[in-house]
CSV table of N, CA and C in Angstrom, one decimal:
chain,number,residue,atom,x,y,z
A,9,PRO,N,-17.3,41.0,25.7
A,9,PRO,CA,-18.7,40.8,25.9
A,9,PRO,C,-19.5,41.5,24.8
A,10,LEU,N,-20.7,40.9,24.5
A,10,LEU,CA,-21.5,41.4,23.5
A,10,LEU,C,-22.3,42.6,24.0
A,11,GLN,N,-22.2,43.7,23.2
A,11,GLN,CA,-23.0,44.9,23.6
A,11,GLN,C,-24.4,44.9,23.0
A,12,LEU,N,-25.4,44.9,23.9
A,12,LEU,CA,-26.8,44.9,23.4
A,12,LEU,C,-27.4,46.3,23.5
A,13,SER,N,-28.2,46.6,22.5
A,13,SER,CA,-29.0,47.8,22.6
A,13,SER,C,-30.5,47.4,22.8
A,14,LEU,N,-30.9,47.3,24.1
A,14,LEU,CA,-32.1,46.7,24.5
A,14,LEU,C,-33.3,47.6,24.4
A,15,SER,N,-34.4,47.1,23.9
A,15,SER,CA,-35.7,47.9,23.9
A,15,SER,C,-36.8,46.9,23.9
A,16,SER,N,-38.0,47.4,24.3
A,16,SER,CA,-39.2,46.5,24.3
A,16,SER,C,-39.6,46.2,22.9
A,17,CYS,N,-39.7,44.9,22.5
A,17,CYS,CA,-40.0,44.5,21.2
A,17,CYS,C,-41.1,43.5,21.2
A,18,GLN,N,-41.9,43.5,20.1
A,18,GLN,CA,-42.8,42.4,19.9
A,18,GLN,C,-42.1,41.4,19.0
A,19,PRO,N,-41.7,40.3,19.6
A,19,PRO,CA,-41.0,39.3,18.7
A,19,PRO,C,-41.8,38.8,17.6
A,20,THR,N,-43.1,38.6,17.8
A,20,THR,CA,-43.9,38.1,16.7
A,20,THR,C,-44.0,39.1,15.5
A,21,GLN,N,-43.9,40.4,15.8
A,21,GLN,CA,-43.9,41.4,14.7
A,21,GLN,C,-42.6,41.3,14.0
A,22,ILE,N,-41.5,41.2,14.7
A,22,ILE,CA,-40.2,41.1,14.1
A,22,ILE,C,-40.1,39.8,13.2
A,23,ILE,N,-40.7,38.7,13.8
A,23,ILE,CA,-40.7,37.4,13.0
A,23,ILE,C,-41.5,37.5,11.8
A,24,LYS,N,-42.7,38.2,11.8
A,24,LYS,CA,-43.5,38.4,10.6
A,24,LYS,C,-42.7,39.1,9.5
A,25,GLU,N,-42.0,40.1,9.9
A,25,GLU,CA,-41.2,40.9,8.9
A,25,GLU,C,-40.1,40.0,8.3
A,26,ILE,N,-39.5,39.2,9.2
A,26,ILE,CA,-38.4,38.3,8.7
A,26,ILE,C,-39.0,37.2,7.8
A,27,LEU,N,-40.2,36.7,8.1
A,27,LEU,CA,-40.8,35.7,7.3
A,27,LEU,C,-41.2,36.3,5.9
A,28,THR,N,-41.6,37.5,5.8
A,28,THR,CA,-41.9,38.1,4.6
A,28,THR,C,-40.6,38.2,3.7
A,29,ALA,N,-39.5,38.6,4.3
A,29,ALA,CA,-38.3,38.7,3.5
A,29,ALA,C,-37.8,37.3,3.2
A,30,PHE,N,-37.9,36.3,4.1
A,30,PHE,CA,-37.4,35.0,3.9
A,30,PHE,C,-38.2,34.3,2.8
A,31,GLN,N,-39.5,34.5,2.7
A,31,GLN,CA,-40.3,33.9,1.7
A,31,GLN,C,-39.9,34.4,0.3
A,32,ASN,N,-39.3,35.6,0.2
A,32,ASN,CA,-38.8,36.1,-1.1
A,32,ASN,C,-37.4,35.8,-1.4
A,33,ASP,N,-36.7,35.1,-0.4
A,33,ASP,CA,-35.3,34.8,-0.6
A,33,ASP,C,-35.2,33.5,-1.5
A,34,PRO,N,-34.3,33.5,-2.4
A,34,PRO,CA,-34.2,32.3,-3.3
A,34,PRO,C,-34.0,31.0,-2.5
A,35,ARG,N,-33.3,31.0,-1.4
A,35,ARG,CA,-33.1,29.8,-0.6
A,35,ARG,C,-34.4,29.2,0.0
A,36,CYS,N,-35.5,30.0,0.0
A,36,CYS,CA,-36.7,29.6,0.5
A,36,CYS,C,-37.7,29.0,-0.6
A,37,GLN,N,-37.3,29.3,-1.8
A,37,GLN,CA,-38.2,28.9,-2.9
A,37,GLN,C,-38.4,27.4,-2.9
A,38,GLY,N,-39.7,27.0,-3.1
A,38,GLY,CA,-40.0,25.6,-3.2
A,38,GLY,C,-40.2,24.9,-1.8
A,39,LYS,N,-40.2,25.7,-0.8
A,39,LYS,CA,-40.4,25.2,0.6
A,39,LYS,C,-41.7,25.7,1.2
A,40,HIS,N,-42.3,24.9,2.0
A,40,HIS,CA,-43.6,25.3,2.7
A,40,HIS,C,-43.2,25.9,4.0
A,41,VAL,N,-43.6,27.2,4.3
A,41,VAL,CA,-43.2,27.8,5.5
A,41,VAL,C,-44.6,28.1,6.3
A,42,ARG,N,-44.6,27.6,7.5
A,42,ARG,CA,-45.8,27.8,8.3
A,42,ARG,C,-45.4,28.5,9.7
A,43,HIS,N,-46.3,29.2,10.3
A,43,HIS,CA,-46.0,29.8,11.6
A,43,HIS,C,-47.2,29.7,12.5
A,44,GLU,N,-47.0,29.7,13.8
A,44,GLU,CA,-48.0,29.7,14.8
A,44,GLU,C,-47.5,30.7,15.9
A,45,PHE,N,-48.4,31.6,16.2
A,45,PHE,CA,-48.1,32.6,17.3
A,45,PHE,C,-49.1,32.4,18.4
A,46,HIS,N,-48.7,31.6,19.4
A,46,HIS,CA,-49.7,31.3,20.5
A,46,HIS,C,-49.8,32.4,21.5
A,47,SER,N,-48.9,33.4,21.5
A,47,SER,CA,-49.0,34.5,22.4
A,47,SER,C,-48.4,35.7,21.7
A,48,THR,N,-48.6,36.9,22.3
A,48,THR,CA,-47.9,38.0,21.7
A,48,THR,C,-47.1,38.7,22.8
A,49,PRO,N,-46.0,38.1,23.1
A,49,PRO,CA,-45.2,38.6,24.2
A,49,PRO,C,-44.4,39.8,23.8
A,50,THR,N,-44.1,40.6,24.8
A,50,THR,CA,-43.2,41.7,24.7
A,50,THR,C,-41.9,41.4,25.4
A,51,LEU,N,-40.8,41.5,24.7
A,51,LEU,CA,-39.5,41.2,25.3
A,51,LEU,C,-38.6,42.4,25.3
A,52,LEU,N,-37.7,42.4,26.2
A,52,LEU,CA,-36.6,43.4,26.2
A,52,LEU,C,-35.4,42.8,25.5
A,53,VAL,N,-35.3,43.1,24.3
A,53,VAL,CA,-34.2,42.5,23.4
A,53,VAL,C,-33.5,43.5,22.6
A,54,ASP,N,-32.4,43.1,22.0
A,54,ASP,CA,-31.8,43.9,21.0
A,54,ASP,C,-32.4,43.5,19.7
A,55,GLY,N,-33.3,44.3,19.1
A,55,GLY,CA,-34.1,43.9,17.9
A,55,GLY,C,-33.3,43.5,16.8
A,56,ALA,N,-32.2,44.1,16.5
A,56,ALA,CA,-31.3,43.8,15.3
A,56,ALA,C,-30.7,42.4,15.5
A,57,ARG,N,-30.2,42.2,16.7
A,57,ARG,CA,-29.6,40.9,17.0
A,57,ARG,C,-30.6,39.8,17.1
A,58,PHE,N,-31.8,40.1,17.6
A,58,PHE,CA,-32.9,39.1,17.6
A,58,PHE,C,-33.2,38.7,16.1
A,59,HIS,N,-33.3,39.7,15.3
A,59,HIS,CA,-33.5,39.5,13.8
A,59,HIS,C,-32.5,38.5,13.3
A,60,GLN,N,-31.2,38.8,13.6
A,60,GLN,CA,-30.1,38.0,13.1
A,60,GLN,C,-30.3,36.5,13.6
A,61,VAL,N,-30.7,36.3,14.8
A,61,VAL,CA,-30.9,34.9,15.4
A,61,VAL,C,-31.9,34.2,14.5
A,62,ILE,N,-33.1,34.8,14.4
A,62,ILE,CA,-34.2,34.2,13.6
A,62,ILE,C,-33.8,33.9,12.2
A,63,TRP,N,-33.2,34.9,11.5
A,63,TRP,CA,-32.8,34.8,10.2
A,63,TRP,C,-31.8,33.6,10.0
A,64,ASN,N,-30.8,33.5,10.9
A,64,ASN,CA,-29.8,32.5,10.8
A,64,ASN,C,-30.4,31.1,10.9
A,65,LEU,N,-31.4,30.9,11.8
A,65,LEU,CA,-32.0,29.7,12.0
A,65,LEU,C,-32.9,29.3,10.9
A,66,LEU,N,-33.6,30.3,10.3
A,66,LEU,CA,-34.4,30.0,9.1
A,66,LEU,C,-33.6,29.6,7.9
A,67,ILE,N,-32.4,30.3,7.7
A,67,ILE,CA,-31.5,30.0,6.6
A,67,ILE,C,-31.0,28.6,6.7
A,68,ASN,N,-30.6,28.2,8.0
A,68,ASN,CA,-30.1,26.8,8.2
A,68,ASN,C,-31.2,25.8,7.9
A,69,ALA,N,-32.4,26.1,8.3
A,69,ALA,CA,-33.5,25.2,8.0
A,69,ALA,C,-33.7,25.1,6.5
A,70,ALA,N,-33.6,26.2,5.8
A,70,ALA,CA,-33.8,26.1,4.3
A,70,ALA,C,-32.7,25.3,3.7
A,71,HIS,N,-31.5,25.4,4.2
A,71,HIS,CA,-30.4,24.6,3.6
A,71,HIS,C,-30.6,23.1,3.9
A,72,ALA,N,-31.2,22.8,5.0
A,72,ALA,CA,-31.4,21.4,5.4
A,72,ALA,C,-32.5,20.7,4.7
A,73,THR,N,-33.5,21.5,4.1
A,73,THR,CA,-34.6,20.9,3.5
A,73,THR,C,-34.5,21.0,2.0
A,74,GLY,N,-35.1,20.0,1.3
A,74,GLY,CA,-35.1,20.0,-0.1
A,74,GLY,C,-36.3,20.7,-0.7
A,75,VAL,N,-36.5,20.7,-2.0
A,75,VAL,CA,-37.6,21.3,-2.6
A,75,VAL,C,-38.9,20.6,-2.1
A,76,GLY,N,-39.9,21.3,-1.7
A,76,GLY,CA,-41.1,20.7,-1.2
A,76,GLY,C,-41.0,20.5,0.3
A,77,GLY,N,-39.8,20.8,0.9
A,77,GLY,CA,-39.6,20.7,2.3
A,77,GLY,C,-40.5,21.6,3.1
A,78,SER,N,-40.5,21.4,4.4
A,78,SER,CA,-41.3,22.2,5.3
A,78,SER,C,-40.5,22.8,6.4
A,79,ILE,N,-40.8,24.1,6.7
A,79,ILE,CA,-40.1,24.8,7.8
A,79,ILE,C,-41.2,25.5,8.6
A,80,GLY,N,-41.1,25.3,9.9
A,80,GLY,CA,-42.1,25.9,10.8
A,80,GLY,C,-41.5,26.7,11.9
A,81,ILE,N,-42.3,27.7,12.3
A,81,ILE,CA,-41.8,28.6,13.4
A,81,ILE,C,-43.0,28.8,14.4
A,82,VAL,N,-42.8,28.5,15.6
A,82,VAL,CA,-43.8,28.6,16.7
A,82,VAL,C,-43.3,29.5,17.8
A,83,VAL,N,-44.1,30.5,18.2
A,83,VAL,CA,-43.8,31.4,19.3
A,83,VAL,C,-44.8,31.2,20.4
A,84,LYS,N,-44.3,31.0,21.6
A,84,LYS,CA,-45.3,30.8,22.7
A,84,LYS,C,-44.6,31.2,24.0
A,85,THR,N,-45.5,31.4,25.0
A,85,THR,CA,-45.0,31.7,26.3
A,85,THR,C,-45.1,30.3,27.1
A,86,LEU,N,-44.0,30.0,27.7
A,86,LEU,CA,-44.0,28.7,28.5
A,86,LEU,C,-44.8,28.8,29.7
A,87,PRO,N,-45.2,27.7,30.3
A,87,PRO,CA,-46.1,27.7,31.5
A,87,PRO,C,-45.6,28.5,32.6
A,88,ASP,N,-44.3,28.8,32.7
A,88,ASP,CA,-43.8,29.7,33.8
A,88,ASP,C,-44.3,31.1,33.6
A,89,ASP,N,-44.9,31.4,32.5
A,89,ASP,CA,-45.3,32.8,32.2
A,89,ASP,C,-44.2,33.8,32.1
A,90,GLU,N,-43.0,33.4,32.2
A,90,GLU,CA,-41.9,34.4,32.2
A,90,GLU,C,-40.9,34.1,31.0
A,91,THR,N,-41.1,33.0,30.3
A,91,THR,CA,-40.1,32.6,29.3
A,91,THR,C,-40.8,32.5,27.9
A,92,THR,N,-40.3,33.2,26.9
A,92,THR,CA,-40.8,33.0,25.6
A,92,THR,C,-39.9,31.9,24.9
A,93,GLN,N,-40.6,31.0,24.2
A,93,GLN,CA,-39.9,30.0,23.4
A,93,GLN,C,-40.3,30.2,22.0
A,94,ILE,N,-39.2,30.1,21.2
A,94,ILE,CA,-39.4,30.2,19.7
A,94,ILE,C,-38.8,28.9,19.2
A,95,GLU,N,-39.6,28.1,18.5
A,95,GLU,CA,-39.2,26.8,17.9
A,95,GLU,C,-39.1,27.0,16.4
A,96,ILE,N,-38.0,26.6,15.8
A,96,ILE,CA,-37.9,26.6,14.4
A,96,ILE,C,-37.6,25.2,14.0
A,97,THR,N,-38.5,24.6,13.2
A,97,THR,CA,-38.4,23.2,12.8
A,97,THR,C,-38.3,23.0,11.3
A,98,ASP,N,-37.6,22.0,10.9
A,98,ASP,CA,-37.5,21.6,9.5
A,98,ASP,C,-37.7,20.1,9.4
A,99,ASP,N,-38.1,19.7,8.2
A,99,ASP,CA,-38.2,18.2,8.0
A,99,ASP,C,-37.0,17.8,7.1
A,100,GLY,N,-35.9,18.4,7.3
A,100,GLY,CA,-34.7,18.1,6.5
A,100,GLY,C,-33.9,16.9,6.9
A,101,VAL,N,-32.6,17.0,6.6
A,101,VAL,CA,-31.7,15.8,6.7
A,101,VAL,C,-31.4,15.5,8.2
A,102,GLY,N,-31.6,16.4,9.1
A,102,GLY,CA,-31.3,16.1,10.5
A,102,GLY,C,-29.8,16.3,10.8
A,103,ILE,N,-29.4,16.2,12.0
A,103,ILE,CA,-28.1,16.3,12.5
A,103,ILE,C,-27.7,15.1,13.3
A,104,SER,N,-26.6,14.5,13.0
A,104,SER,CA,-26.1,13.3,13.8
A,104,SER,C,-25.8,13.8,15.2
A,105,PRO,N,-25.9,12.8,16.2
A,105,PRO,CA,-25.5,13.1,17.6
A,105,PRO,C,-24.0,13.7,17.7
A,106,GLU,N,-23.1,13.1,16.9
A,106,GLU,CA,-21.7,13.6,16.9
A,106,GLU,C,-21.6,15.1,16.5
A,107,LYS,N,-22.3,15.4,15.4
A,107,LYS,CA,-22.3,16.8,14.9
A,107,LYS,C,-23.0,17.7,15.9
A,108,ARG,N,-24.1,17.3,16.5
A,108,ARG,CA,-24.8,18.1,17.4
A,108,ARG,C,-23.9,18.6,18.6
A,109,LEU,N,-22.9,17.8,18.9
A,109,LEU,CA,-22.0,18.2,20.0
A,109,LEU,C,-21.2,19.5,19.7
A,110,ARG,N,-21.0,19.7,18.4
A,110,ARG,CA,-20.2,20.8,17.9
A,110,ARG,C,-20.8,22.0,17.2
A,111,ILE,N,-22.1,21.9,16.9
A,111,ILE,CA,-22.8,22.9,16.0
A,111,ILE,C,-22.7,24.3,16.5
A,112,PHE,N,-22.5,24.5,17.8
A,112,PHE,CA,-22.4,25.9,18.3
A,112,PHE,C,-21.0,26.3,18.5
A,113,ASP,N,-20.0,25.5,18.1
A,113,ASP,CA,-18.6,25.9,18.1
A,113,ASP,C,-18.3,26.8,17.0
A,114,PRO,N,-17.6,27.9,17.2
A,114,PRO,CA,-17.2,28.8,16.1
A,114,PRO,C,-16.4,28.1,15.1
A,115,PHE,N,-16.7,28.4,13.8
A,115,PHE,CA,-16.0,27.9,12.7
A,115,PHE,C,-16.2,26.4,12.4
A,116,TYR,N,-17.1,25.8,13.1
A,116,TYR,CA,-17.5,24.4,12.8
A,116,TYR,C,-18.6,24.4,11.8
A,117,THR,N,-18.4,23.8,10.6
A,117,THR,CA,-19.5,23.8,9.6
A,117,THR,C,-19.4,22.4,8.9
A,118,THR,N,-20.6,22.0,8.4
A,118,THR,CA,-20.6,20.8,7.6
A,118,THR,C,-21.0,21.2,6.1
A,119,ARG,N,-21.3,22.5,5.9
A,119,ARG,CA,-21.8,22.9,4.6
A,119,ARG,C,-20.6,23.5,3.8
A,120,THR,N,-20.5,23.1,2.6
A,120,THR,CA,-19.5,23.7,1.7
A,120,THR,C,-19.8,25.2,1.5
A,121,GLY,N,-18.8,26.0,1.8
A,121,GLY,CA,-19.0,27.5,1.7
A,121,GLY,C,-19.5,28.1,2.9
A,122,GLY,N,-19.8,27.3,4.0
A,122,GLY,CA,-20.3,27.9,5.2
A,122,GLY,C,-19.1,28.4,6.1
A,123,THR,N,-19.4,29.3,6.9
A,123,THR,CA,-18.3,29.9,7.8
A,123,THR,C,-18.2,29.2,9.1
A,124,GLY,N,-19.3,28.6,9.5
A,124,GLY,CA,-19.4,28.0,10.9
A,124,GLY,C,-19.6,29.1,12.0
A,125,LEU,N,-20.1,30.2,11.6
A,125,LEU,CA,-20.3,31.3,12.6
A,125,LEU,C,-21.8,31.5,12.9
A,126,GLY,N,-22.7,31.0,12.0
A,126,GLY,CA,-24.1,31.3,12.2
A,126,GLY,C,-24.7,30.8,13.5
A,127,LEU,N,-24.5,29.5,13.8
A,127,LEU,CA,-25.0,29.0,15.1
A,127,LEU,C,-24.2,29.4,16.3
A,128,ALA,N,-22.9,29.7,16.1
A,128,ALA,CA,-22.1,30.2,17.2
A,128,ALA,C,-22.6,31.6,17.6
A,129,ASN,N,-23.0,32.4,16.6
A,129,ASN,CA,-23.5,33.7,16.9
A,129,ASN,C,-24.9,33.6,17.5
A,130,VAL,N,-25.7,32.7,17.0
A,130,VAL,CA,-27.1,32.5,17.6
A,130,VAL,C,-26.9,32.3,19.1
A,131,ASP,N,-26.1,31.3,19.4
A,131,ASP,CA,-25.9,30.9,20.8
A,131,ASP,C,-25.4,32.1,21.6
A,132,ARG,N,-24.4,32.8,21.1
A,132,ARG,CA,-23.8,33.9,21.8
A,132,ARG,C,-24.8,35.1,22.1
A,133,ILE,N,-25.6,35.4,21.1
A,133,ILE,CA,-26.6,36.4,21.2
A,133,ILE,C,-27.7,36.0,22.2
A,134,ILE,N,-28.2,34.8,22.1
A,134,ILE,CA,-29.2,34.4,23.1
A,134,ILE,C,-28.7,34.3,24.5
A,135,ARG,N,-27.5,33.8,24.7
A,135,ARG,CA,-26.9,33.8,26.0
A,135,ARG,C,-26.7,35.2,26.6
A,136,ALA,N,-26.4,36.2,25.7
A,136,ALA,CA,-26.2,37.6,26.1
A,136,ALA,C,-27.6,38.2,26.6
A,137,HIS,N,-28.7,37.6,26.1
A,137,HIS,CA,-30.0,38.0,26.6
A,137,HIS,C,-30.5,37.2,27.8
A,138,GLY,N,-29.6,36.4,28.3
A,138,GLY,CA,-30.0,35.5,29.5
A,138,GLY,C,-30.8,34.3,29.1
A,139,GLY,N,-30.8,34.0,27.8
A,139,GLY,CA,-31.6,32.8,27.3
A,139,GLY,C,-30.7,31.6,27.0
A,140,THR,N,-31.4,30.7,26.3
A,140,THR,CA,-30.7,29.4,25.9
A,140,THR,C,-31.1,29.0,24.5
A,141,VAL,N,-30.3,28.3,23.9
A,141,VAL,CA,-30.6,27.6,22.6
A,141,VAL,C,-30.3,26.2,22.7
A,142,SER,N,-31.3,25.3,22.3
A,142,SER,CA,-31.1,23.9,22.3
A,142,SER,C,-31.6,23.3,21.0
A,143,VAL,N,-31.2,22.1,20.8
A,143,VAL,CA,-31.6,21.5,19.5
A,143,VAL,C,-32.0,20.0,19.7
A,144,GLU,N,-33.0,19.6,19.0
A,144,GLU,CA,-33.4,18.2,18.9
A,144,GLU,C,-33.4,17.8,17.4
A,145,SER,N,-32.8,16.7,17.1
A,145,SER,CA,-32.7,16.3,15.7
A,145,SER,C,-32.7,14.8,15.6
A,146,ARG,N,-33.2,14.3,14.5
A,146,ARG,CA,-33.1,12.9,14.1
A,146,ARG,C,-32.6,12.9,12.6
A,147,GLU,N,-31.6,12.1,12.4
A,147,GLU,CA,-31.1,12.1,11.0
A,147,GLU,C,-32.2,11.5,10.1
A,148,GLY,N,-32.3,12.2,9.0
A,148,GLY,CA,-33.3,11.8,8.0
A,148,GLY,C,-34.7,12.3,8.3
A,149,GLU,N,-35.0,12.9,9.4
A,149,GLU,CA,-36.3,13.3,9.8
A,149,GLU,C,-36.5,14.8,10.1
A,150,GLY,N,-35.4,15.5,10.4
A,150,GLY,CA,-35.5,16.9,10.7
A,150,GLY,C,-34.9,17.4,12.0
A,151,THR,N,-35.0,18.7,12.2
A,151,THR,CA,-34.4,19.3,13.3
A,151,THR,C,-35.3,20.4,13.9
A,152,THR,N,-35.3,20.6,15.2
A,152,THR,CA,-35.9,21.7,15.9
A,152,THR,C,-35.0,22.4,16.8
A,153,PHE,N,-34.9,23.7,16.6
A,153,PHE,CA,-34.1,24.6,17.5
A,153,PHE,C,-35.1,25.2,18.4
A,154,PHE,N,-34.7,25.3,19.7
A,154,PHE,CA,-35.6,25.9,20.7
A,154,PHE,C,-34.8,27.1,21.3
A,155,VAL,N,-35.3,28.3,21.1
A,155,VAL,CA,-34.7,29.5,21.6
A,155,VAL,C,-35.6,29.9,22.8
A,156,ARG,N,-35.0,30.1,23.9
A,156,ARG,CA,-35.8,30.5,25.1
A,156,ARG,C,-35.2,31.8,25.6
A,157,ILE,N,-36.1,32.8,25.8
A,157,ILE,CA,-35.7,34.1,26.3
A,157,ILE,C,-36.5,34.5,27.5
A,158,PRO,N,-35.9,34.8,28.6
A,158,PRO,CA,-36.6,35.1,29.8
A,158,PRO,C,-37.2,36.5,29.8
A,159,GLY,N,-38.2,36.7,30.7
A,159,GLY,CA,-38.7,38.0,31.0
A,159,GLY,C,-39.8,38.5,30.1
A,160,THR,N,-40.7,37.6,29.7
A,160,THR,CA,-41.8,38.0,28.8
A,160,THR,C,-42.8,38.7,29.6
A,161,THR,N,-43.5,39.6,29.0
A,161,THR,CA,-44.6,40.3,29.5
A,161,THR,C,-45.8,40.1,28.5
A,162,PRO,N,-46.7,39.1,28.7
A,162,PRO,CA,-47.7,38.9,27.7
A,162,PRO,C,-48.6,40.2,27.6
A,163,THR,N,-49.0,40.5,26.3
A,163,THR,CA,-49.9,41.6,26.1
A,163,THR,C,-51.1,41.0,25.4
A,164,PRO,N,-52.2,41.7,25.6
A,164,PRO,CA,-53.5,41.2,25.1
A,164,PRO,C,-53.5,41.2,23.5
């Protein structure tokens, strides 16, 4: 089992820090990155592991998009007022239905030089937090990953 070091965190603050580093990463160059923070939830999470989840999803989005591509991240509280949803979207190549069935499998990769552990770790970390990760994608149009983490406490 995954050992978590839980503490109250502002996910939007962590994501802002990640976005600053990501926009300076060579893999992000030439891409348009946008963000929307609809709420400022406080979550009980392992901050380092949460950082790893967001970073892995952003790097995957960067690999999927070409120069001039677009990557978006949206953070919001779902209508149940208890679940935070983080959406990471790209307008890249998309993922075929056959490949979507395996993307969370350890060591499954379609990228040369990839380890196939990024999305497997994302899924494992979010499940350890009691959450879920899902994906919607259309080939040639892009992909959106939905990370849902329960137990939000909205703050003003």
